[in-house]
XYZ file of C-alpha atoms in Angstrom:
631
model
C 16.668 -5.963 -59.092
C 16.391 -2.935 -61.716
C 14.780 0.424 -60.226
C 11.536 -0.256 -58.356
C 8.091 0.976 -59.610
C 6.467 4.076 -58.207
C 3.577 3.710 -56.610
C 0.704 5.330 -57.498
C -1.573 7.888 -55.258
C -4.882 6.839 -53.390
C -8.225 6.611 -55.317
C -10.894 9.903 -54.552
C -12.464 7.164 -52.375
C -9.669 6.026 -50.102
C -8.647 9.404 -49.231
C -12.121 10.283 -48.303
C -12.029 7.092 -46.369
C -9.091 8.312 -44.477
C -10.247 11.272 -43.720
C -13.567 10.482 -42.123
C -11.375 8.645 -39.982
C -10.196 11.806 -38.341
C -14.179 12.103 -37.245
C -14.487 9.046 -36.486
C -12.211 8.857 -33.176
C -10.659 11.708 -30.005
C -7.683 12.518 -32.604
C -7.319 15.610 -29.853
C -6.066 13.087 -26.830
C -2.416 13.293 -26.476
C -1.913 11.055 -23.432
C -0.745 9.001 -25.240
C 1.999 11.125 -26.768
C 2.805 12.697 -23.256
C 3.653 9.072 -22.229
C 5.577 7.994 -24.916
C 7.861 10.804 -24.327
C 8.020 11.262 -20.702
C 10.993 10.034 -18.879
C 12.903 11.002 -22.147
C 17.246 11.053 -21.686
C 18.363 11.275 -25.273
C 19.499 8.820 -28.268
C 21.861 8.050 -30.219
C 24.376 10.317 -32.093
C 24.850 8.016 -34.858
C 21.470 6.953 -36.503
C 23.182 4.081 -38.474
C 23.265 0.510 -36.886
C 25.287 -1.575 -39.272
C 27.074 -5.098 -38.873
C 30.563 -6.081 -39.247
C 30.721 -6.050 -42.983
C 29.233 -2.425 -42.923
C 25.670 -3.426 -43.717
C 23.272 -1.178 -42.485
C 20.282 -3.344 -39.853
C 18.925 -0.175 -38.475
C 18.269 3.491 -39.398
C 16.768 5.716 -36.411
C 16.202 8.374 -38.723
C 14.170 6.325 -41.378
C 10.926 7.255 -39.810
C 11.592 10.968 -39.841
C 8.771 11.652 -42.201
C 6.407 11.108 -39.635
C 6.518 14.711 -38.160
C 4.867 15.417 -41.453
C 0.663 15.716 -41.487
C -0.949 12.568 -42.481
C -1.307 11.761 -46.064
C -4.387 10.494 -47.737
C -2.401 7.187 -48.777
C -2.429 6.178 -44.332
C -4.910 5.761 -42.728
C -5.116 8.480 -39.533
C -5.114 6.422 -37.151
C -2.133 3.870 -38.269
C -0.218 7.212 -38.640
C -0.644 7.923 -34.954
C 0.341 4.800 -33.847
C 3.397 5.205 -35.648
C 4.481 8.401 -34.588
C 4.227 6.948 -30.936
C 6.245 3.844 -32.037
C 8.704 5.420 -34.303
C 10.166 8.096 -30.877
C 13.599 6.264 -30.327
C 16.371 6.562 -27.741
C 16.758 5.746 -23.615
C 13.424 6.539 -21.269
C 13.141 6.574 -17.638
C 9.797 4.223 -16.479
C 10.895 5.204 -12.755
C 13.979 5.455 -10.957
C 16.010 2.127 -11.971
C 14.306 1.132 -14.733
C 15.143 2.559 -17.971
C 13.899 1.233 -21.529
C 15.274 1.393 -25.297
C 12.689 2.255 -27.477
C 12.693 2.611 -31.530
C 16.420 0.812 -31.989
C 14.268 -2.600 -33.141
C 10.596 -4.177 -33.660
C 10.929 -4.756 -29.454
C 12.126 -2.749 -26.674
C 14.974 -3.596 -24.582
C 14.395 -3.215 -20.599
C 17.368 -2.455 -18.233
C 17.252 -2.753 -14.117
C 20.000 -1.457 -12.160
C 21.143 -3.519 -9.885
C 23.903 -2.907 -6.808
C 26.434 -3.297 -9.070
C 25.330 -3.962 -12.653
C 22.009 -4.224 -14.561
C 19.951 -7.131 -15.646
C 19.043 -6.776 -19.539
C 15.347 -7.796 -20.379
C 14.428 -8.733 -23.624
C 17.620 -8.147 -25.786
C 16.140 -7.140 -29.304
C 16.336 -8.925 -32.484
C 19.617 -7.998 -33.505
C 23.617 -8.154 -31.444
C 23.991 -4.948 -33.495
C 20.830 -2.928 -32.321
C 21.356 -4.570 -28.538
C 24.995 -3.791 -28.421
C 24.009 0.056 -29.790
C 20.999 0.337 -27.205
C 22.857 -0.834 -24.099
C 25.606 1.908 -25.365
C 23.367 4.451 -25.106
C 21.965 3.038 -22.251
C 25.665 3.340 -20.504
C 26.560 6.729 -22.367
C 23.709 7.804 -20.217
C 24.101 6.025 -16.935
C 27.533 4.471 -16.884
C 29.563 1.926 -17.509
C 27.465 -0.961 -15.671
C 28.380 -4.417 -16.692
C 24.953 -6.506 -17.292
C 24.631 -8.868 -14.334
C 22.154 -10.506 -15.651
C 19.518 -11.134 -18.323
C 15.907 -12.186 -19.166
C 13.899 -13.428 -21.708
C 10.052 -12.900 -21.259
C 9.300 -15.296 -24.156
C 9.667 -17.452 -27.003
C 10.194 -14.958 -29.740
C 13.346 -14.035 -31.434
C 12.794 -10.212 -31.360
C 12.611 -10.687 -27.643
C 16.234 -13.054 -27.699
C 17.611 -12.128 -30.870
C 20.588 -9.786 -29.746
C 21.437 -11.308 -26.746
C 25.410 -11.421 -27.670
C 25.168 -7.596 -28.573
C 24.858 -7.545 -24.392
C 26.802 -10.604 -23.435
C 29.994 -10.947 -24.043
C 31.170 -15.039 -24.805
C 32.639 -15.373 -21.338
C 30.175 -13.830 -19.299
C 28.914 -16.441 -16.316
C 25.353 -14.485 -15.616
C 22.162 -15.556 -14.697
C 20.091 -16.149 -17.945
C 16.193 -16.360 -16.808
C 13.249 -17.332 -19.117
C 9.779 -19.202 -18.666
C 9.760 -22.889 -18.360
C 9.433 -24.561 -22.264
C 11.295 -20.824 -23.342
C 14.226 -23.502 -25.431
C 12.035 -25.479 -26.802
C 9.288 -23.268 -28.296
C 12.282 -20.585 -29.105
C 14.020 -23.138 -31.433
C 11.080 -25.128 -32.978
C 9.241 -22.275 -34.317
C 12.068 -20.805 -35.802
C 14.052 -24.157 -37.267
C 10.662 -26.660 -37.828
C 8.331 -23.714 -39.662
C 11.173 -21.287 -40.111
C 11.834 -20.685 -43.676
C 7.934 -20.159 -44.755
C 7.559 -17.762 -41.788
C 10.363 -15.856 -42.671
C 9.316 -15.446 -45.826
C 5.738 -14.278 -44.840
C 7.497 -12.245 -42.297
C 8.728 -10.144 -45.004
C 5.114 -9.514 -46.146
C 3.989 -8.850 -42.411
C 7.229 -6.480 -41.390
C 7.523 -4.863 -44.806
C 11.569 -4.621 -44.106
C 11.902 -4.506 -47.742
C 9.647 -1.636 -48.601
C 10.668 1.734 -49.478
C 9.981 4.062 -45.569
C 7.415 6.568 -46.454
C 3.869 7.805 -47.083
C 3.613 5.024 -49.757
C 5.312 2.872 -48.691
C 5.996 1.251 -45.053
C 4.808 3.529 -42.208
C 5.402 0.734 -39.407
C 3.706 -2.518 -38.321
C 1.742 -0.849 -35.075
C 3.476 -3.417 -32.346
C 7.156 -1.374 -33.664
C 7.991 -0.349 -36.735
C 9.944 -3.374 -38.396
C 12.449 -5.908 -37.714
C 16.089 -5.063 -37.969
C 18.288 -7.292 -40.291
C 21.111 -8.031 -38.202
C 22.851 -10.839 -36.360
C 20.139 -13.232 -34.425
C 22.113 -14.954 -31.522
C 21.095 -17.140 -28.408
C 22.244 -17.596 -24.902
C 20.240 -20.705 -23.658
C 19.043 -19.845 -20.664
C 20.330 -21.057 -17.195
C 18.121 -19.706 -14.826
C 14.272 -21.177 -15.278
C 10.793 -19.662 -13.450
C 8.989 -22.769 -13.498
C 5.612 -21.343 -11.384
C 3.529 -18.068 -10.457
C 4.864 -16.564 -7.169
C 8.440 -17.804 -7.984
C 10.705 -14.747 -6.470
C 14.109 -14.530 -7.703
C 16.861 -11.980 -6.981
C 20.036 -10.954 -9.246
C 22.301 -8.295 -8.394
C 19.949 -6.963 -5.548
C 16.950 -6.510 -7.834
C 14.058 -8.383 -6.659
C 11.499 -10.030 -8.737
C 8.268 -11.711 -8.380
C 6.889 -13.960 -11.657
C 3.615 -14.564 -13.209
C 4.165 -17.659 -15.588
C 1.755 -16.738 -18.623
C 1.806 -19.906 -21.302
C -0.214 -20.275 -23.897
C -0.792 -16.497 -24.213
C 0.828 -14.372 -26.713
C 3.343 -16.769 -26.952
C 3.953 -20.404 -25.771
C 6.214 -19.469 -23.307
C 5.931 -16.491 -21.844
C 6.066 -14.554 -18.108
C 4.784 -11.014 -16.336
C 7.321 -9.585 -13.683
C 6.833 -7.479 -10.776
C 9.382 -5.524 -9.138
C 8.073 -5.097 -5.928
C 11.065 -2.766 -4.797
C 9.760 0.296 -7.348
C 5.909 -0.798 -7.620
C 6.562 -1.498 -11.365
C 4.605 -4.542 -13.654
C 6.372 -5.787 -16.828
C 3.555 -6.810 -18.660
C 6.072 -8.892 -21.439
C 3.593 -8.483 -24.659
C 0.549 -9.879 -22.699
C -1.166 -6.368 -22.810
C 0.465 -3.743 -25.328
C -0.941 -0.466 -27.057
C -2.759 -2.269 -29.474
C -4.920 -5.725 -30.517
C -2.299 -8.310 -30.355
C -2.261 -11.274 -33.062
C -4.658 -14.750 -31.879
C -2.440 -15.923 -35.458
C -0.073 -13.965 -36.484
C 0.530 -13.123 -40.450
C 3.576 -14.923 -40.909
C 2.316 -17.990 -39.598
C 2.033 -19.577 -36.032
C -0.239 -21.653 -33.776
C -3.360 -20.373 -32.864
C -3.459 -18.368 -29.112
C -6.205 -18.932 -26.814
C -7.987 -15.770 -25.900
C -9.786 -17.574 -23.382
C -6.299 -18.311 -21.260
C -4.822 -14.741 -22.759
C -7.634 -13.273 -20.933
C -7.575 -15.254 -17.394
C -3.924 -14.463 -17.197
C -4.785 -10.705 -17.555
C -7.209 -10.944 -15.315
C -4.755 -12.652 -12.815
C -1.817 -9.841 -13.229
C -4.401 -7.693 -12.219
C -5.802 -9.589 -8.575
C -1.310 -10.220 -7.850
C -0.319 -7.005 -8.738
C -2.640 -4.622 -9.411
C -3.110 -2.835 -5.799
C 0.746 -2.463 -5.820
C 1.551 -1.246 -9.351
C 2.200 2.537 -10.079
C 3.135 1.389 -13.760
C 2.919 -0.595 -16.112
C 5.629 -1.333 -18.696
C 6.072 -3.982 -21.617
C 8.293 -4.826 -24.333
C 6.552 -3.363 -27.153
C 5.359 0.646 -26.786
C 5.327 3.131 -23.746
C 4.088 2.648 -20.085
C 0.953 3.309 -18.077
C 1.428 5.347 -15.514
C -0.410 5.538 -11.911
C -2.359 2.652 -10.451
C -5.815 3.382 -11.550
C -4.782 4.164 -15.493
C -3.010 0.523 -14.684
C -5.621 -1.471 -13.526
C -8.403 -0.046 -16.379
C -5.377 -0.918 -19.101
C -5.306 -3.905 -18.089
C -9.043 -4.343 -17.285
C -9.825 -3.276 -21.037
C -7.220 -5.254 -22.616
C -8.760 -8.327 -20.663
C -12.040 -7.340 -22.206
C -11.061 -6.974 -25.324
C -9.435 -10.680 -25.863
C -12.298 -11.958 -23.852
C -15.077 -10.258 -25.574
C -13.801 -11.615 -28.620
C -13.807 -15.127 -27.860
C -17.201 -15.214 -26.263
C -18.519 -13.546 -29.359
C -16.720 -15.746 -31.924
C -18.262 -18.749 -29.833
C -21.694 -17.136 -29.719
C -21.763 -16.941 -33.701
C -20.309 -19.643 -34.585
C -23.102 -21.939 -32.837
C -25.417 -20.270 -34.441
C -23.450 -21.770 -37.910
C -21.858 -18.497 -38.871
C -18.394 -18.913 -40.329
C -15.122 -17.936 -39.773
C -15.697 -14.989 -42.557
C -19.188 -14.389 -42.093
C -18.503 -13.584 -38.575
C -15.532 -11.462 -38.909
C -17.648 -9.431 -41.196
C -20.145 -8.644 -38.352
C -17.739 -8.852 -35.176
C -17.620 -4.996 -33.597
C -16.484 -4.678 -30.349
C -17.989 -2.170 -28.039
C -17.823 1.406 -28.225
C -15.908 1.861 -24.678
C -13.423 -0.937 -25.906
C -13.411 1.113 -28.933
C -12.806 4.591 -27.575
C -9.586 3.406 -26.499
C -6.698 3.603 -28.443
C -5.114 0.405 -27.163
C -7.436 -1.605 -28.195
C -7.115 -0.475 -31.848
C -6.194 -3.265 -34.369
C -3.116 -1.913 -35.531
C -1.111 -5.262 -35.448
C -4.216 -7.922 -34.512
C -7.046 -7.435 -36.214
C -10.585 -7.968 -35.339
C -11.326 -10.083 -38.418
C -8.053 -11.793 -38.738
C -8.927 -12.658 -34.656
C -12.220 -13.788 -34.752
C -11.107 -16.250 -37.872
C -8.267 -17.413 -35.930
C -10.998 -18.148 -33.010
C -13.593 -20.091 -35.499
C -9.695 -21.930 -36.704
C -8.752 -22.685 -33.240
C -12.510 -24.508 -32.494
C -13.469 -26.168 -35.502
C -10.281 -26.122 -37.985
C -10.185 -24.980 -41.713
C -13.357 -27.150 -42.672
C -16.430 -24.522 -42.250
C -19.011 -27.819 -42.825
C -19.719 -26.738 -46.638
C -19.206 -29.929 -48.541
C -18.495 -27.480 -51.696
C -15.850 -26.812 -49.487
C -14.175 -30.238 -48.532
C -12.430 -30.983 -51.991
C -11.754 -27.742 -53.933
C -9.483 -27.680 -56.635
C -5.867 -25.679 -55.724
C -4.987 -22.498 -56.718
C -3.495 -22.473 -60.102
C -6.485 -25.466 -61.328
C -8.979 -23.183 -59.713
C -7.873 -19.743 -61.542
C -7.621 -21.799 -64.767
C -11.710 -22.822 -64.274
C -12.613 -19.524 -63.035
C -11.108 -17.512 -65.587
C -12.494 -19.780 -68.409
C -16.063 -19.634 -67.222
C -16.009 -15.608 -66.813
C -15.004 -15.558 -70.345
C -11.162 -15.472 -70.363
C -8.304 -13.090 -68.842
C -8.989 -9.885 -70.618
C -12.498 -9.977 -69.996
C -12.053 -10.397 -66.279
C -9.478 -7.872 -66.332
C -11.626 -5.663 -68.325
C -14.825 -6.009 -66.120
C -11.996 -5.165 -62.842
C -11.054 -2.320 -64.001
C -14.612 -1.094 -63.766
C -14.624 -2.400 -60.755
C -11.616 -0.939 -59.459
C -12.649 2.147 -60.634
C -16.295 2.203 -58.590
C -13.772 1.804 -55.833
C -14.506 -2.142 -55.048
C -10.862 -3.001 -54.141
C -11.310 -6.466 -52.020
C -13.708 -7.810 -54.998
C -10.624 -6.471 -57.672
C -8.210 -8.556 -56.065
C -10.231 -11.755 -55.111
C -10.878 -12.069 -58.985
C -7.552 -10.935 -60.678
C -5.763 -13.196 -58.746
C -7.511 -15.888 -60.492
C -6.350 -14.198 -63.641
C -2.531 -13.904 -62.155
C -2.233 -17.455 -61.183
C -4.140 -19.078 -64.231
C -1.703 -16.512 -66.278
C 0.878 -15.318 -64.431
C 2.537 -13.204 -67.176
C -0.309 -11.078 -67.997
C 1.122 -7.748 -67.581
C -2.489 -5.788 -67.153
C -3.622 -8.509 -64.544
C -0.253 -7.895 -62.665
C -0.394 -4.297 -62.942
C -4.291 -4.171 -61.859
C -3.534 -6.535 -59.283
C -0.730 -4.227 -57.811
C -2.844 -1.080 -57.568
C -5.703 -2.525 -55.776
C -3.620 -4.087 -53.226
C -2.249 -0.638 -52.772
C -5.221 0.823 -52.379
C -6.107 -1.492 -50.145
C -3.021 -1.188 -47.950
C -3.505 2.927 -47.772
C -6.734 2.364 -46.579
C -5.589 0.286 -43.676
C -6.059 0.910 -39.470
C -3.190 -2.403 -39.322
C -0.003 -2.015 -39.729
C 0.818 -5.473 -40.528
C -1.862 -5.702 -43.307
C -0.890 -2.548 -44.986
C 2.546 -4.134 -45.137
C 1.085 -7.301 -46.270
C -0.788 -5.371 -49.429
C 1.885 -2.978 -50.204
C 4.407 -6.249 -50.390
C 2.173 -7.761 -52.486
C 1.616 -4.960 -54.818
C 5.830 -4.326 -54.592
C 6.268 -8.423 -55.945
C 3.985 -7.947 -58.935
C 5.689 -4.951 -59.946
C 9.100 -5.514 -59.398
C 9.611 -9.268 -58.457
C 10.434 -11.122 -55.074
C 12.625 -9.705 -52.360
C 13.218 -13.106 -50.890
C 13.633 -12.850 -46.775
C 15.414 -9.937 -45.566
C 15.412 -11.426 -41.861
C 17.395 -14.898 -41.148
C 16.008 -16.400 -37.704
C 17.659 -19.895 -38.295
C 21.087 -18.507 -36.699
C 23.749 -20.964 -35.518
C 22.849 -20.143 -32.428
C 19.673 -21.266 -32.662
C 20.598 -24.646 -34.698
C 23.194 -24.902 -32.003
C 20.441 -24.931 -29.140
C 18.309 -27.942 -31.021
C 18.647 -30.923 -28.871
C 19.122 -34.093 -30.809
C 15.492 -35.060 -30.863
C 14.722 -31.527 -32.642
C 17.786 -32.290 -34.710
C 16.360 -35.551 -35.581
C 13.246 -33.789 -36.626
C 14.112 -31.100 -38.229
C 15.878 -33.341 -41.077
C 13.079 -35.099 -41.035
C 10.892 -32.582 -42.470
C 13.167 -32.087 -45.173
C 13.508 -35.607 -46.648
C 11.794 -36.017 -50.276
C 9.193 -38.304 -49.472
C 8.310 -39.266 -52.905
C 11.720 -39.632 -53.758
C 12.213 -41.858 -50.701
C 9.745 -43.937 -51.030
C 11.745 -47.203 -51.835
C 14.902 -46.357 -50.001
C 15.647 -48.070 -46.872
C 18.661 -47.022 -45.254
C 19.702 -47.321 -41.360
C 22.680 -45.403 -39.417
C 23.603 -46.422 -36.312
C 25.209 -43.553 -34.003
C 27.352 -44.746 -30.887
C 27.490 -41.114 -29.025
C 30.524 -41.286 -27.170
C 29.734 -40.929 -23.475
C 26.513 -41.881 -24.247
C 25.077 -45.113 -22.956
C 22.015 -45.748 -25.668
C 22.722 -45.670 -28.824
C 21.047 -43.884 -31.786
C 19.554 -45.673 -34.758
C 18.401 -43.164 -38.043
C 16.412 -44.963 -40.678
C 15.180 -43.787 -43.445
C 11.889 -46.134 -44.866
C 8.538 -45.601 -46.538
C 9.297 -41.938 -47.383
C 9.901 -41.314 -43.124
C 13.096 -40.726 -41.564
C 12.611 -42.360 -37.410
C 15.260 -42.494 -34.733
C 15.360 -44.634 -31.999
C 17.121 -44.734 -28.980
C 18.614 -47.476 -27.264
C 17.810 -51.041 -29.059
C 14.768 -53.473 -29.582
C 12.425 -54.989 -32.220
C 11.707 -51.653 -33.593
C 15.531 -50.956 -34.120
C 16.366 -52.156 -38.057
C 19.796 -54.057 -38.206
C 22.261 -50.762 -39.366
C 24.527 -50.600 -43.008
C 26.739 -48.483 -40.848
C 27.649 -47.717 -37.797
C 29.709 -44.788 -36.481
C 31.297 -44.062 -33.221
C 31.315 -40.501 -33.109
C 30.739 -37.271 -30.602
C 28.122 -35.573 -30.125
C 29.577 -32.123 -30.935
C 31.108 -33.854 -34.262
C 27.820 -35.811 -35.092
C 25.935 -32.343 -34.965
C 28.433 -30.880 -37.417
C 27.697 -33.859 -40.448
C 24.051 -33.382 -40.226
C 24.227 -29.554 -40.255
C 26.861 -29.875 -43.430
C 29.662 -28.338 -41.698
C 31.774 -31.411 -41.476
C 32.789 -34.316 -43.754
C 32.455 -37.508 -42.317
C 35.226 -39.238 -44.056
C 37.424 -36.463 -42.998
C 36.966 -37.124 -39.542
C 36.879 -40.566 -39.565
C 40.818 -39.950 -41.277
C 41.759 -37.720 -38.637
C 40.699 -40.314 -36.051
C 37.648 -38.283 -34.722
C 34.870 -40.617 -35.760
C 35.331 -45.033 -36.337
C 33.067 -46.115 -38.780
C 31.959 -49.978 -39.219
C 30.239 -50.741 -42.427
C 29.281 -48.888 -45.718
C 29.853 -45.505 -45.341
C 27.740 -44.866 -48.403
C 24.687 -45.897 -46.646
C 25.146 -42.235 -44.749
C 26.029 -40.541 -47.714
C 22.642 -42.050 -49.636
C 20.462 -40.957 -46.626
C 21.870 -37.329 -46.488
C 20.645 -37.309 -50.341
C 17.275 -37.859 -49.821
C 17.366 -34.310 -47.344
C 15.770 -31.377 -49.698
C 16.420 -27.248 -49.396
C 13.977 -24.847 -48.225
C 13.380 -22.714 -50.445
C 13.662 -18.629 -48.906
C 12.642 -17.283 -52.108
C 8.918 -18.912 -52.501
C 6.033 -17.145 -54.162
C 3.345 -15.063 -52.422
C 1.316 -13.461 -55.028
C 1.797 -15.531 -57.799
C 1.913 -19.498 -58.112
């Protein structure tokens, strides 16, 4: 990619924007920053993090701009949040627990033990998890880790496991009940698109600095290093489960179907402290996350907080999670957790209100406020979540996409669409002409609703592009989120300059190496061409040595099946092939000819061998690299 475009300043009206902010909310309260530093032990000599070829994942010093005043192109209040987020380096929550903050997106927890300490929540990244628990031992010692713990499903919370681990290690590995499962689907079934969005929602990509990427209020981005996975061996499987490793004595709160699908709270009754995971954080967590998910349930979200706070409440002196700083001192716990509660909770209620009363998914995120003491508190601040991207995820979670407008049910797709629109408001450089007045009256979210119609009906209009660009800037200066700042900036960064692709790769073997063969079975499944499969009809038997049932794969009507074991539904194979598992796994992931094995005695085939070979044709490539912001 040649040089990148400048960006531009903010507009006379955004920076007036901004700075009514500063009225607008206690900008003198620095609890906040008092407990984001407190318990303070140092950081790392050495801000680079880089991989074994040299590559830089990490820089703690790319944030150091920060100290600076705010700048009219960030908003005031996303600044603050990412001056608390962006402090890096080892913390003491209380005597035994000690935290990594600001070496990834998550923090990394460590519990001493009698002889060792457990590792919760291993980062993204081996490379920022192996750097962290250095300075965690420069600091305290040369503890080996005795165990470790995943709180949930998400890779910034697994990531960097064997930067902790070491391959022989034979340590308990906890997580929540369904942790595998969810862990491996979302990022292998879904993977490649939200990867791709994730590099609109992280901003990894975009230049660090006052115009650029400021942070994405849960951290402040995702490192780009090695994502690796220990399955776990060690599963809580129900609320009061106690478990003790290395002397350290836990009690578990099983939280599904919260902020992720598998997730769990932890008390450590033994120093009065409440892991909170990423149920209850410093800000408004995502009900649908930018990059793509299922929808949360802020009814459940809610209940669970609620129950954290009736189990552990009366015994916590603080709260920690794995995003942010801690809460200190019982009461300050309990009304955290209290308000967060509210928060999710008001927001559902209200969504449902509205919406029987035939308001829509926009209409209502337009009018959804939520109260002024909700409000007054910084942690309830949509720096990551939104209140509008919530409440829509809410109406989408109830009553789908469909908002009961028949104009609605059938609409022509994007690029069609553009073409019409553009036509009937009198062709592209009359729209663009009428924007620019627009965009100059300071109308940003109107600019880019109707230049993108321009962009995608003609994609190489340079003024459209370049219009296009500097609202979504605009746009993204003017924002409280973190996460939609990053989303406008990338935006404007791809029209400029072109795509950046996906920085982050979450599809690790590791992770491909976890799939059981069901989710293996699947996940080719989603890549078949179904159009161009729609006359084939191939079958592959698999006889998994050591394996009573066999496996049948057919590919028929555009759909790829398997079927265990045999019966009517099994289709008479072209070939069969005696195989191991280990071996099967490697042809369907491409990392081992069939033919080759079958020669060196390691797989018996019986049959046509081209009938696999045809199949495996019909799989497509995701494609990494799609387009956001133009068709």
């Amino acid at each position: 990619m040649s040089e990148r475009t400048q960006p531009e300043p903010a507009q006379p009206g955004i920076a007036e924007a901004n700075r009514a902010v500063l009225g607008r909310f206690a900008f003198d309260d620095v609890r906040d920053f008092e407990d984001a530093k407190r318990g303070f032990l140092g950081t790392a000599a050495e801000p680079l993090v880089a991989d074994g070829r040299g590559t830089t994942v990490w820089d703690l010093e790319a944030y150091g701009f920060l100290s600076e005043p705010c700048p009219d192109t960030v908003n005031p209040s996303l600044w603050r949040q990412s001056r608390l987020v962006g402090d890096h380096g080892l913390f003491e929550v209380v005597e035994g627990i000690y935290q990594i903050r600001g070496f990834d997106l998550s923090n990394m927890t460590l519990v001493e033990g009698e002889r060792g300490v457990l590792v919760i929540d291993p980062l993204i990244s081996a490379e920022t998890a192996a750097a962290g628990l250095a300075l965690y031992r420069a600091h305290r010692g040369e503890r080996p880790v005795t165990g470790v713990l995943y709180t949930h499903s998400h890779v910034d919370h697994f990531g960097g496991v064997r930067g902790v681990l070491p391959e022989d290690a034979q340590v308990p590995v906890f997580a929540p009940e369904g942790f595998l499962e969810h862990a491996v689907s979302e990022n292998v079934y879904a993977g490649t698109a939200m990867g791709r969005r994730a590099a609109y929602m992280y901003g990894a990509a975009l230049p660090k600095g006052p115009r650029g990427q400021v942070g994405a209020g849960l951290g402040q981005t995702t490192s780009t290093g090695t994502v690796t996975l220990v399955p776990p061996n060690a599963h809580i499987t129900r609320t009061g489960q106690e478990e003790v490793v290395d002397g350290i004595r836990m009690v578990f709160q099983l939280t599904p179907g919260t902020e992720a699908p598998a997730e769990l709270n932890i008390f450590f009754p033994d120093h009065a402290a409440l892991c909170m995971a990423e149920n209850a954080t410093h800000n408004l967590h995502n009900l649908l996350t930018l990059r793509g998910a299922q929808v949360r349930d802020p009814h459940v979200w809610s209940r669970y907080l609620t129950e954290a706070v009736s189990l552990f409440g009366a015994d916590s002196e603080v709260a920690f999670a794995s995003h942010h700083w801690p809460v200190w001192g019982r009461e300050r716990v309990v009304a955290f957790l209290s308000e967060q509660r509210d928060l999710y909770a008001y927001l559902h209620d209200q969504t449902l209100r509205m919406l029987n009363t035939g308001l829509t998914g926009a209409e209502i995120a337009e009018l959804m406020r939520v109260p002024p003491a909700l409000e007054r508190a910084w942690h309830t601040h949509g720096y990551y979540g939104s209140v509008s991207h919530n409440t829509k995820a809410i109406y989408q979670r109830y009553l789908g996409w469909f908002d009961g407008n028949p104009a609605h049910l059938w609409q022509h797709p994007p690029v069609e669409a553009a073409a019409r629109y553009v036509a009937f408001m009198g062709g592209a450089d009359e729209v663009v002409r009428k924007a620019r007045e627009t965009f100059a009256a300071g109308d940003y979210r109107w600019v880019v609703e109707v230049v993108n119609h321009v962009v995608f009906a003609e994609p190489d209009h340079a003024e459209a592009r370049a219009l296009q660009a500097a609202a979504l800037e605009q746009l993204g200066y003017g924002s409280e989120n973190g996460t939609w700042r990053n989303f406008y900036l990338m935006g404007a960064l791809e029209l400029r300059d072109g795509s950046v692709g996906t920085p982050t790769q979450a599809a690790s073997p590791d992770l491909l190496a976890a799939l059981t063969l069901d989710q293996l079975f699947d996940a080719l499944a989603i890549r078949i061409d179904g159009p161009g499969s729609w006359d084939a009809d191939l079958t592959v038997r698999w006889d998994l040595r050591g394996v009573e049932r066999p496996v049948t794969l057919r590919l028929h009507n555009g759909v790829l099946t398997h079927i265990e074991g045999a019966g009517p539904a099994v289709a008479p194979p072209g070939v069969t092939v005696a195989i191991d598992e280990a071996d099967l796994r490697a042809v369907l992931l491409g990392a081992a000819d069939l033919e080759k094995l079958a020669a060196d005695g390691r797989a018996e085939l019986t049959g046509d061998p081209r009938v696999l070979t045809d199949l495996l044709g019909h799989l497509t490539a995701p494609d990494p690299d799609f387009a956001i912001v133009t068709p």
